[in-house]
CSV table of C-alpha atoms and ligand atoms in Angstrom, one decimal:
chain,number,residue,atom,x,y,z
S,1,MET,CA,12.7,-14.4,-11.3
S,2,ASN,CA,10.8,-16.2,-13.9
S,3,ARG,CA,8.4,-14.2,-16.1
S,4,ASP,CA,6.7,-17.4,-17.1
S,5,ASP,CA,5.4,-17.6,-13.6
S,6,PHE,CA,3.1,-14.7,-14.6
S,7,PRO,CA,1.0,-16.0,-17.5
S,8,ILE,CA,-0.8,-12.7,-18.1
S,9,LEU,CA,2.4,-11.0,-19.1
S,10,ASN,CA,2.8,-13.2,-22.1
S,11,GLN,CA,0.3,-11.5,-24.4
S,12,GLN,CA,0.0,-8.8,-27.0
S,13,VAL,CA,-2.1,-5.6,-26.9
S,14,TYR,CA,-2.6,-3.7,-30.1
S,15,ASN,CA,-0.3,-6.3,-31.7
S,16,ARG,CA,2.6,-5.3,-29.5
S,17,PRO,CA,4.0,-7.3,-26.6
S,18,LEU,CA,2.5,-6.1,-23.4
S,19,VAL,CA,4.9,-4.1,-21.2
S,20,TYR,CA,3.2,-3.8,-17.8
S,21,LEU,CA,4.5,-0.8,-15.9
S,22,ASP,CA,1.4,-0.1,-13.7
S,23,ASN,CA,2.4,-2.2,-10.7
S,24,ALA,CA,1.8,0.5,-8.1
S,25,ALA,CA,-1.9,0.3,-9.1
S,26,THR,CA,-1.9,-3.5,-8.9
S,27,THR,CA,0.5,-6.4,-9.5
S,28,GLN,CA,0.0,-9.4,-11.7
S,29,LYS,CA,-0.2,-12.8,-9.9
S,30,PRO,CA,2.1,-15.8,-10.2
S,31,LEU,CA,0.6,-19.2,-11.1
S,32,CYS,CA,1.1,-20.5,-7.6
S,33,VAL,CA,-1.4,-17.8,-6.4
S,34,ILE,CA,-3.9,-18.4,-9.2
S,35,ASN,CA,-3.6,-22.2,-8.5
S,36,ALA,CA,-4.1,-21.6,-4.8
S,37,LEU,CA,-7.5,-20.1,-5.5
S,38,THR,CA,-8.6,-23.0,-7.7
S,39,GLU,CA,-7.2,-25.5,-5.2
S,40,ALA,CA,-9.2,-23.9,-2.3
S,41,TYR,CA,-12.5,-23.8,-4.2
S,42,THR,CA,-12.1,-27.3,-5.6
S,43,THR,CA,-10.9,-29.1,-2.4
S,44,TRP,CA,-11.5,-27.3,0.9
S,45,ASN,CA,-13.9,-24.4,0.7
S,46,ALA,CA,-16.0,-24.2,3.9
S,47,ASN,CA,-16.8,-21.4,6.2
S,48,ILE,CA,-14.3,-21.1,9.0
S,49,HIS,CA,-14.2,-20.9,12.8
S,50,ARG,CA,-17.7,-22.1,13.5
S,51,GLY,CA,-17.6,-25.5,12.0
S,52,VAL,CA,-17.1,-28.9,13.6
S,53,HIS,CA,-16.8,-30.6,10.3
S,54,HIS,CA,-13.6,-31.6,8.5
S,55,LEU,CA,-13.6,-29.0,5.7
S,56,SER,CA,-14.3,-26.1,8.0
S,57,GLN,CA,-11.4,-27.2,10.2
S,58,VAL,CA,-9.1,-27.4,7.2
S,59,ALA,CA,-10.2,-23.9,6.0
S,60,THR,CA,-9.8,-22.5,9.5
S,61,ALA,CA,-6.3,-23.9,9.9
S,62,ARG,CA,-5.3,-22.4,6.5
S,63,HIS,CA,-6.7,-19.0,7.3
S,64,GLU,CA,-5.0,-18.9,10.7
S,65,ALA,CA,-1.7,-20.2,9.2
S,66,ALA,CA,-2.0,-17.4,6.6
S,67,ARG,CA,-2.3,-14.9,9.5
S,68,GLN,CA,0.8,-16.3,11.0
S,69,ARG,CA,2.5,-16.1,7.6
S,70,VAL,CA,1.7,-12.4,7.3
S,71,ALA,CA,2.9,-11.8,10.9
S,72,ASP,CA,6.2,-13.5,10.1
S,73,PHE,CA,6.5,-11.5,6.8
S,74,ILE,CA,6.3,-8.1,8.5
S,75,HIS,CA,7.9,-9.5,11.7
S,76,ALA,CA,4.9,-8.7,14.0
S,77,ALA,CA,5.3,-9.9,17.6
S,78,SER,CA,2.1,-12.0,17.4
S,79,SER,CA,-0.5,-13.1,14.8
S,80,ARG,CA,-3.0,-11.4,17.2
S,81,GLU,CA,-1.7,-8.2,15.7
S,82,ILE,CA,-2.8,-9.1,12.2
S,83,ILE,CA,-6.3,-8.1,11.2
S,84,PHE,CA,-7.5,-9.1,7.7
S,85,THR,CA,-9.4,-6.3,5.9
S,86,LYS,CA,-10.5,-5.6,2.4
S,87,GLY,CA,-7.4,-3.6,1.5
S,88,THR,CA,-5.3,-0.6,2.6
S,89,THR,CA,-8.3,1.8,2.3
S,90,ASP,CA,-10.4,-0.5,4.5
S,91,SER,CA,-7.6,-0.8,7.0
S,92,ILE,CA,-7.2,2.9,7.3
S,93,ASN,CA,-10.9,3.5,7.6
S,94,THR,CA,-11.2,0.9,10.2
S,95,LEU,CA,-8.4,2.4,12.2
S,96,ALA,CA,-9.6,6.0,11.8
S,97,PHE,CA,-13.1,5.1,13.0
S,98,SER,CA,-12.0,2.9,15.9
S,99,PHE,CA,-9.1,5.1,17.0
S,100,GLY,CA,-11.3,8.2,16.6
S,101,GLU,CA,-14.0,6.7,18.8
S,102,ALA,CA,-11.5,6.0,21.6
S,103,PHE,CA,-9.0,8.8,21.5
S,104,VAL,CA,-10.1,11.8,19.4
S,105,HIS,CA,-12.1,14.6,20.9
S,106,GLU,CA,-13.0,18.2,20.0
S,107,GLY,CA,-9.9,20.3,19.6
S,108,ASP,CA,-7.6,17.4,19.1
S,109,GLU,CA,-5.3,17.1,16.1
S,110,ILE,CA,-4.3,14.4,13.6
S,111,ILE,CA,-1.2,14.9,11.4
S,112,VAL,CA,-0.8,13.5,7.9
S,113,SER,CA,1.8,14.3,5.2
S,114,ALA,CA,1.6,16.3,2.0
S,115,VAL,CA,2.2,13.2,-0.2
S,116,GLU,CA,-0.6,11.0,1.1
S,117,HIS,CA,-3.0,9.0,-1.1
S,118,HIS,CA,-6.6,10.0,-0.7
S,119,SER,CA,-7.0,6.8,1.4
S,120,ASP,CA,-4.8,8.3,4.0
S,121,ILE,CA,-6.4,11.7,3.9
S,122,VAL,CA,-10.1,11.3,3.6
S,123,PRO,CA,-10.7,8.9,6.5
S,124,TRP,CA,-8.8,11.3,8.8
S,125,GLN,CA,-10.7,14.3,7.4
S,126,MET,CA,-14.0,12.5,8.1
S,127,LEU,CA,-12.8,11.7,11.6
S,128,CYS,CA,-11.9,15.3,12.2
S,129,GLN,CA,-15.3,16.5,10.9
S,130,ARG,CA,-17.1,14.0,13.1
S,131,LYS,CA,-15.1,14.9,16.2
S,132,HIS,CA,-14.5,18.6,15.5
S,133,ALA,CA,-10.7,17.9,15.4
S,134,THR,CA,-8.1,19.5,13.1
S,135,LEU,CA,-6.1,17.9,10.4
S,136,ARG,CA,-2.5,19.2,10.1
S,137,VAL,CA,-0.1,18.5,7.2
S,138,ILE,CA,3.6,17.9,7.2
S,139,PRO,CA,4.8,20.1,4.3
S,140,LEU,CA,7.2,19.4,1.5
S,141,ARG,CA,10.6,21.0,0.9
S,142,PRO,CA,11.4,22.3,-2.6
S,143,ASP,CA,13.2,19.0,-3.4
S,144,LEU,CA,9.9,17.1,-2.6
S,145,THR,CA,11.2,15.5,0.6
S,146,LEU,CA,9.1,15.9,3.8
S,147,ASP,CA,10.1,18.8,5.9
S,148,LEU,CA,11.5,17.2,9.0
S,149,GLU,CA,12.3,20.5,10.6
S,150,ALA,CA,8.7,21.6,10.3
S,151,PHE,CA,7.3,18.3,11.6
S,152,PRO,CA,8.2,18.8,15.4
S,153,THR,CA,6.6,22.2,15.3
S,154,LEU,CA,3.3,20.5,14.3
S,155,LEU,CA,3.3,18.2,17.3
S,156,SER,CA,1.3,19.5,20.3
S,157,ASP,CA,-0.4,18.3,23.4
S,158,ARG,CA,-3.5,17.9,21.2
S,159,THR,CA,-1.8,15.6,18.6
S,160,ARG,CA,-3.5,12.2,18.9
S,161,LEU,CA,-1.9,10.4,15.9
S,162,VAL,CA,0.4,10.8,12.9
S,163,ALA,CA,-0.5,9.0,9.7
S,164,LEU,CA,1.8,8.8,6.7
S,165,ALA,CA,2.9,6.8,3.7
S,166,HIS,CA,6.1,4.9,3.9
S,167,VAL,CA,6.6,5.2,0.1
S,168,SER,CA,4.8,7.8,-2.0
S,169,ASN,CA,2.6,6.2,-4.6
S,170,VAL,CA,3.1,9.2,-6.9
S,171,LEU,CA,6.8,10.0,-6.5
S,172,GLY,CA,8.1,6.6,-5.4
S,173,THR,CA,10.1,8.4,-2.7
S,174,ILE,CA,10.8,6.8,0.6
S,175,ASN,CA,9.6,8.9,3.5
S,176,PRO,CA,11.8,9.3,6.6
S,177,VAL,CA,9.3,7.2,8.7
S,178,ARG,CA,11.9,6.2,11.3
S,179,ASP,CA,12.6,9.9,12.2
S,180,ILE,CA,8.9,10.7,12.2
S,181,ILE,CA,8.2,7.7,14.5
S,182,ARG,CA,11.0,8.6,16.9
S,183,LEU,CA,9.9,12.3,17.1
S,184,ALA,CA,6.3,11.3,17.6
S,185,HIS,CA,7.1,8.6,20.2
S,186,GLU,CA,9.2,11.2,22.2
S,187,ARG,CA,5.7,12.7,22.9
S,188,ASN,CA,3.9,9.4,23.2
S,189,ILE,CA,2.0,9.9,20.0
S,190,PRO,CA,1.3,6.8,17.9
S,191,VAL,CA,2.2,6.6,14.2
S,192,ALA,CA,0.1,4.7,11.5
S,193,ILE,CA,2.1,3.8,8.4
S,194,ASP,CA,0.5,3.4,5.0
S,195,GLY,CA,2.6,0.5,3.7
S,196,ALA,CA,0.7,0.0,0.4
S,197,GLN,CA,3.7,0.9,-1.6
S,198,SER,CA,6.5,-0.1,0.8
S,199,VAL,CA,5.6,-3.7,1.8
S,200,PRO,CA,5.8,-4.9,-1.8
S,201,HIS,CA,9.2,-3.2,-2.4
S,202,LEU,CA,11.1,-3.0,0.8
S,203,ILE,CA,11.8,-5.3,3.7
S,204,VAL,CA,9.3,-3.9,6.3
S,205,ASP,CA,9.9,-5.0,9.9
S,206,VAL,CA,7.2,-3.5,12.1
S,207,GLN,CA,9.1,-4.1,15.3
S,208,ASP,CA,12.3,-2.6,13.9
S,209,LEU,CA,10.4,0.4,12.6
S,210,ASP,CA,8.4,0.6,15.8
S,211,CYS,CA,5.3,1.8,14.0
S,212,ASP,CA,2.1,1.4,16.0
S,213,PHE,CA,-0.1,0.6,12.9
S,214,LEU,CA,0.7,-0.5,9.3
S,215,SER,CA,-1.7,-1.1,6.4
S,216,PHE,CA,-1.2,-2.8,3.1
S,217,SER,CA,-3.1,-4.5,0.3
S,218,ALA,CA,-2.7,-8.0,-0.9
S,219,HIS,CA,-3.3,-7.1,-4.6
S,220,LYS,CA,-0.2,-4.9,-4.7
S,221,ILE,CA,2.0,-7.7,-3.5
S,222,TYR,CA,1.2,-10.5,-6.0
S,223,GLY,CA,-1.8,-11.6,-3.9
S,224,PRO,CA,-5.5,-11.6,-4.6
S,225,THR,CA,-7.6,-8.5,-4.8
S,226,GLY,CA,-10.2,-7.5,-2.1
S,227,LEU,CA,-7.9,-8.4,0.8
S,228,GLY,CA,-5.7,-6.3,3.0
S,229,VAL,CA,-4.0,-6.2,6.3
S,230,LEU,CA,-4.1,-3.9,9.3
S,231,TYR,CA,-1.3,-4.5,11.7
S,232,GLY,CA,-1.5,-2.9,15.1
S,233,LYS,CA,0.6,-3.3,18.3
S,234,GLU,CA,-1.3,-5.5,20.6
S,235,HIS,CA,-1.3,-2.9,23.3
S,236,TRP,CA,-3.1,-0.4,21.0
S,237,LEU,CA,-5.5,-2.9,19.5
S,238,ASN,CA,-6.6,-3.9,23.0
S,239,LEU,CA,-7.5,-0.3,23.7
S,240,LEU,CA,-9.5,0.2,20.5
S,241,PRO,CA,-13.2,-0.6,20.2
S,242,PRO,CA,-14.4,-2.7,17.2
S,243,ALA,CA,-15.3,-0.6,14.1
S,244,GLU,CA,-18.0,-3.0,12.8
S,245,GLY,CA,-20.5,-5.3,14.5
S,246,GLY,CA,-21.5,-8.8,13.4
S,247,GLY,CA,-20.7,-12.4,13.6
S,248,GLU,CA,-17.3,-13.6,14.9
S,249,MET,CA,-16.3,-10.3,16.5
S,250,ILE,CA,-18.4,-11.1,19.6
S,251,GLU,CA,-17.9,-13.2,22.7
S,252,HIS,CA,-21.6,-13.2,23.8
S,253,VAL,CA,-24.6,-11.3,22.4
S,254,ARG,CA,-27.3,-10.4,25.0
S,255,TRP,CA,-30.1,-7.9,24.6
S,256,ASP,CA,-28.7,-5.9,27.5
S,257,ASN,CA,-24.9,-6.5,27.1
S,258,THR,CA,-22.9,-7.8,24.2
S,259,THR,CA,-19.2,-8.6,24.9
S,260,TYR,CA,-16.5,-8.7,22.2
S,261,ASN,CA,-14.1,-11.4,21.1
S,262,THR,CA,-10.4,-11.3,21.7
S,263,LEU,CA,-7.8,-10.1,19.2
S,264,PRO,CA,-7.7,-10.2,16.2
S,265,TYR,CA,-11.4,-11.3,15.8
S,266,LYS,CA,-12.7,-8.3,17.6
S,267,PHE,CA,-12.0,-6.4,14.3
S,268,GLU,CA,-13.2,-9.0,11.9
S,269,ALA,CA,-17.0,-8.9,11.7
S,270,GLY,CA,-18.5,-11.4,9.3
S,271,THR,CA,-17.0,-14.1,7.1
S,272,PRO,CA,-13.5,-13.1,6.3
S,273,ASP,CA,-11.8,-13.7,2.9
S,274,PHE,CA,-10.3,-17.0,4.0
S,275,ILE,CA,-9.6,-18.1,0.5
S,276,GLY,CA,-7.8,-14.8,-0.3
S,277,SER,CA,-5.7,-15.0,2.9
S,278,TYR,CA,-4.5,-18.5,1.8
S,279,ALA,CA,-3.7,-17.1,-1.7
S,280,LEU,CA,-1.8,-14.2,-0.1
S,281,SER,CA,0.2,-16.6,2.0
S,282,ARG,CA,1.2,-18.3,-1.3
S,283,ALA,CA,2.2,-14.9,-2.7
S,284,LEU,CA,4.4,-14.3,0.3
S,285,ASP,CA,5.9,-17.8,-0.1
S,286,TYR,CA,6.7,-16.9,-3.7
S,287,ILE,CA,8.5,-13.7,-2.6
S,288,ASP,CA,10.5,-15.6,0.0
S,289,GLU,CA,11.4,-18.3,-2.4
S,290,THR,CA,12.6,-15.7,-4.9
S,291,GLY,CA,14.5,-13.9,-2.1
S,292,ARG,CA,13.4,-10.7,-0.5
S,293,GLN,CA,16.8,-9.0,-0.5
S,294,ALA,CA,17.4,-10.1,-4.1
S,295,ILE,CA,14.0,-8.5,-5.0
S,296,VAL,CA,14.8,-5.3,-3.2
S,297,ASP,CA,18.3,-5.1,-4.8
S,298,TYR,CA,16.9,-6.0,-8.3
S,299,GLU,CA,14.1,-3.5,-8.2
S,300,SER,CA,16.1,-0.6,-6.8
S,301,GLU,CA,18.7,-1.1,-9.6
S,302,LEU,CA,15.9,-1.3,-12.2
S,303,THR,CA,14.2,1.9,-10.7
S,304,ARG,CA,17.6,3.7,-11.0
S,305,TYR,CA,17.9,2.5,-14.6
S,306,LEU,CA,14.3,3.7,-15.4
S,307,GLU,CA,15.0,7.2,-14.0
S,308,GLU,CA,18.4,7.5,-15.7
S,309,GLN,CA,16.9,6.5,-19.0
S,310,LEU,CA,14.0,9.0,-18.7
S,311,LEU,CA,16.5,11.7,-17.8
S,312,THR,CA,18.3,11.2,-21.2
S,313,LEU,CA,15.2,12.3,-23.1
S,314,ALA,CA,14.9,16.0,-23.9
S,315,GLY,CA,11.5,17.4,-22.8
S,316,ILE,CA,11.0,14.9,-19.9
S,317,HIS,CA,10.8,16.1,-16.4
S,318,VAL,CA,11.2,13.5,-13.6
S,319,TYR,CA,9.7,14.5,-10.3
S,320,ALA,CA,11.9,14.2,-7.2
S,321,ALA,CA,14.8,13.1,-9.6
S,322,SER,CA,17.8,11.7,-7.8
S,323,LEU,CA,15.9,11.0,-4.6
S,324,GLU,CA,15.9,7.3,-3.6
S,325,LYS,CA,12.8,5.5,-4.8
S,326,ALA,CA,11.0,2.2,-4.4
S,327,GLY,CA,9.4,1.0,-7.6
S,328,ALA,CA,7.7,4.1,-9.0
S,329,VAL,CA,8.9,7.1,-11.1
S,330,SER,CA,6.6,10.0,-12.1
S,331,PHE,CA,7.3,12.3,-15.0
S,332,ASN,CA,5.8,14.7,-17.5
S,333,ALA,CA,6.6,15.6,-21.0
S,334,PHE,CA,7.0,19.2,-22.3
S,335,ARG,CA,7.0,20.6,-25.8
S,336,PRO,CA,10.2,22.5,-26.9
S,337,ASP,CA,8.3,25.7,-26.1
S,338,GLY,CA,7.9,24.5,-22.5
S,339,GLU,CA,4.2,23.7,-22.7
S,340,LEU,CA,3.1,20.7,-20.8
S,341,ILE,CA,1.9,17.7,-22.9
S,342,HIS,CA,-1.1,16.4,-21.1
S,343,PRO,CA,-0.1,13.2,-19.3
S,344,PHE,CA,-3.3,11.5,-20.5
S,345,ASP,CA,-2.1,12.0,-24.2
S,346,VAL,CA,1.3,10.6,-23.4
S,347,GLY,CA,-0.3,7.6,-21.6
S,348,THR,CA,-2.7,6.9,-24.5
S,349,LEU,CA,0.1,6.9,-27.1
S,350,LEU,CA,2.2,4.6,-24.9
S,351,ASP,CA,-0.8,2.3,-24.5
S,352,ARG,CA,-1.2,2.0,-28.3
S,353,GLN,CA,2.4,0.8,-28.4
S,354,GLY,CA,1.7,-1.9,-25.7
S,355,VAL,CA,3.1,0.0,-22.8
S,356,ALA,CA,0.8,0.2,-19.7
S,357,VAL,CA,1.5,3.1,-17.4
S,358,ARG,CA,-0.8,5.2,-15.2
S,359,THR,CA,-1.6,8.8,-15.8
S,360,GLY,CA,-3.6,11.4,-13.7
S,361,HIS,CA,-3.6,12.4,-10.1
S,362,HIS,CA,-2.9,8.9,-8.8
S,363,CYS,CA,-5.5,9.5,-5.9
S,364,ALA,CA,-3.2,12.2,-4.5
S,365,GLU,CA,-4.7,15.4,-5.6
S,366,PRO,CA,-3.1,17.6,-2.9
S,367,LEU,CA,0.4,16.5,-4.0
S,368,ILE,CA,-0.5,16.9,-7.7
S,369,ASP,CA,-1.8,20.5,-7.0
S,370,HIS,CA,1.5,21.1,-5.2
S,371,LEU,CA,3.4,20.1,-8.3
S,372,GLY,CA,1.2,22.5,-10.3
S,373,VAL,CA,0.3,20.1,-13.0
S,374,PRO,CA,-3.0,18.3,-14.0
S,375,GLY,CA,-1.3,15.0,-13.3
S,376,THR,CA,1.8,12.9,-14.1
S,377,VAL,CA,2.7,9.8,-16.0
S,378,ARG,CA,3.8,7.1,-13.6
S,379,ALA,CA,5.8,4.0,-14.5
S,380,SER,CA,6.0,1.5,-11.7
S,381,LEU,CA,7.9,-1.7,-11.4
S,382,ALA,CA,7.6,-5.2,-10.0
S,383,LEU,CA,9.9,-8.2,-9.7
S,384,TYR,CA,9.1,-9.5,-13.2
S,385,ASN,CA,10.0,-6.3,-15.0
S,386,THR,CA,13.3,-6.1,-16.9
S,387,ARG,CA,15.6,-3.6,-18.6
S,388,GLU,CA,14.0,-4.6,-21.9
S,389,ASP,CA,10.6,-3.3,-20.5
S,390,ILE,CA,12.2,0.0,-19.7
S,391,ASP,CA,13.9,0.2,-23.1
S,392,ALA,CA,10.5,-0.5,-24.7
S,393,LEU,CA,9.0,2.3,-22.6
S,394,LEU,CA,11.7,4.6,-23.9
S,395,ARG,CA,11.2,3.7,-27.5
S,396,ALA,CA,7.5,4.2,-27.2
S,397,LEU,CA,8.0,7.5,-25.4
S,398,ARG,CA,10.3,8.8,-28.1
S,399,THR,CA,7.6,8.0,-30.7
S,400,ALA,CA,4.9,9.7,-28.6
S,401,LEU,CA,7.0,12.8,-28.1
S,402,ALA,CA,7.7,13.0,-31.8
S,403,MET,CA,4.0,12.9,-32.5
S,404,LEU,CA,3.0,15.3,-29.7
S,405,SER,CA,5.7,17.9,-29.9
B,501,LIG,N1,-2.2,4.1,-0.1
B,501,LIG,C1,-1.3,4.1,-1.1
B,501,LIG,C2,0.1,4.7,-0.8
B,501,LIG,C3,-1.6,3.5,-2.3
B,501,LIG,O1,-0.7,3.5,-3.3
B,501,LIG,C4,-2.9,2.9,-2.5
B,501,LIG,C5,-3.2,2.2,-3.8
B,501,LIG,N2,-3.0,3.0,-4.9
B,501,LIG,C6,-3.8,2.9,-1.4
B,501,LIG,C7,-3.4,3.5,-0.2
B,501,LIG,C8,-5.1,2.3,-1.5
B,501,LIG,O2,-5.0,0.9,-1.7
B,501,LIG,P1,-6.3,0.0,-2.0
B,501,LIG,O3,-7.0,0.7,-3.2
B,501,LIG,O4,-5.8,-1.3,-2.3
B,501,LIG,O5,-7.2,0.1,-0.8
């Protein structure tokens, strides 16, 4: 893993070397991804699919090769199961609208978990409002794991779908998605996984997991921003109506009867981000060249080190301490009298020392309310982070605590 592959990391902020620990929000890009964007715009940019001319055919081939690249990366059975979207949020909204149109009616139920990002709550709430359905929530145990004993009691004949995050973007914890999928499938209920935080840090194999849908964002996995993926089992995608109308998603348009394109184009109205998909495929190449298992092992060792180091500091509380995590650790600082130091103050003092972390509710207000705090400080890792980064965080945190206590 070569830090020099990520030119942005080699800079100073406030005269201190940048320590970038906000990777759960977005990752930095390796040169091969940045160069892919320039290469595309300088040599083969042309709108795809509808062109007979050379550049259009090159662009189409690159976009479709990228689709196959994504399918291989998550081990989808076919590239027809890979829909390009604008990001995880767009993937989940597309699914919620489309699935809702086909399968959700008054009195039906959708289940989400207590640790979801707003992107995996609000689209389902909107669907429930639209269809007069009910949203139910898998609760947390005191140790902040999902309550697997409560989960089966939530399943009913009215449950239409279960949606949950593979990895919590706040706690970094890995949810028991295999158990949830098995229990839901016993009742023929499909499961949609929010993979925004798992696909970048774990080896996610959709066939092995047996999830029915999976969403993730390119920008969180070293790829370009504004692009995402919605995976769906072909069987399901065939049953779902398109969520948006426009060019490319049609077979024929007639005033009296418009017919729709085959998969995956049925779900891709308008010109897709074919430059972004190419750059994403280069990001996935970069990951494979680095070694996926090597990245998983390295990051999990680094995450353990981060948590261990935080736990050595008096006044620091780590959430879900000792639970296995993938890439992110949330904590708060407390004064000797037990009063919470606002996470924003901690984050600001870390920033002045060159350390970039995220503070606040991390777009997961129900979970933050459950924790009973105004927010947390979250440090999140990527393959280019090192023990030195974590040591720098700890030094900066000691200084911040001394100032704020
Ligand atoms: N789900 C989870 C678990 C996330 O961490 C995020 C990004 N923080 C999202 C959804 C939304 O991703 P995006 O903003 O790329 O659509």
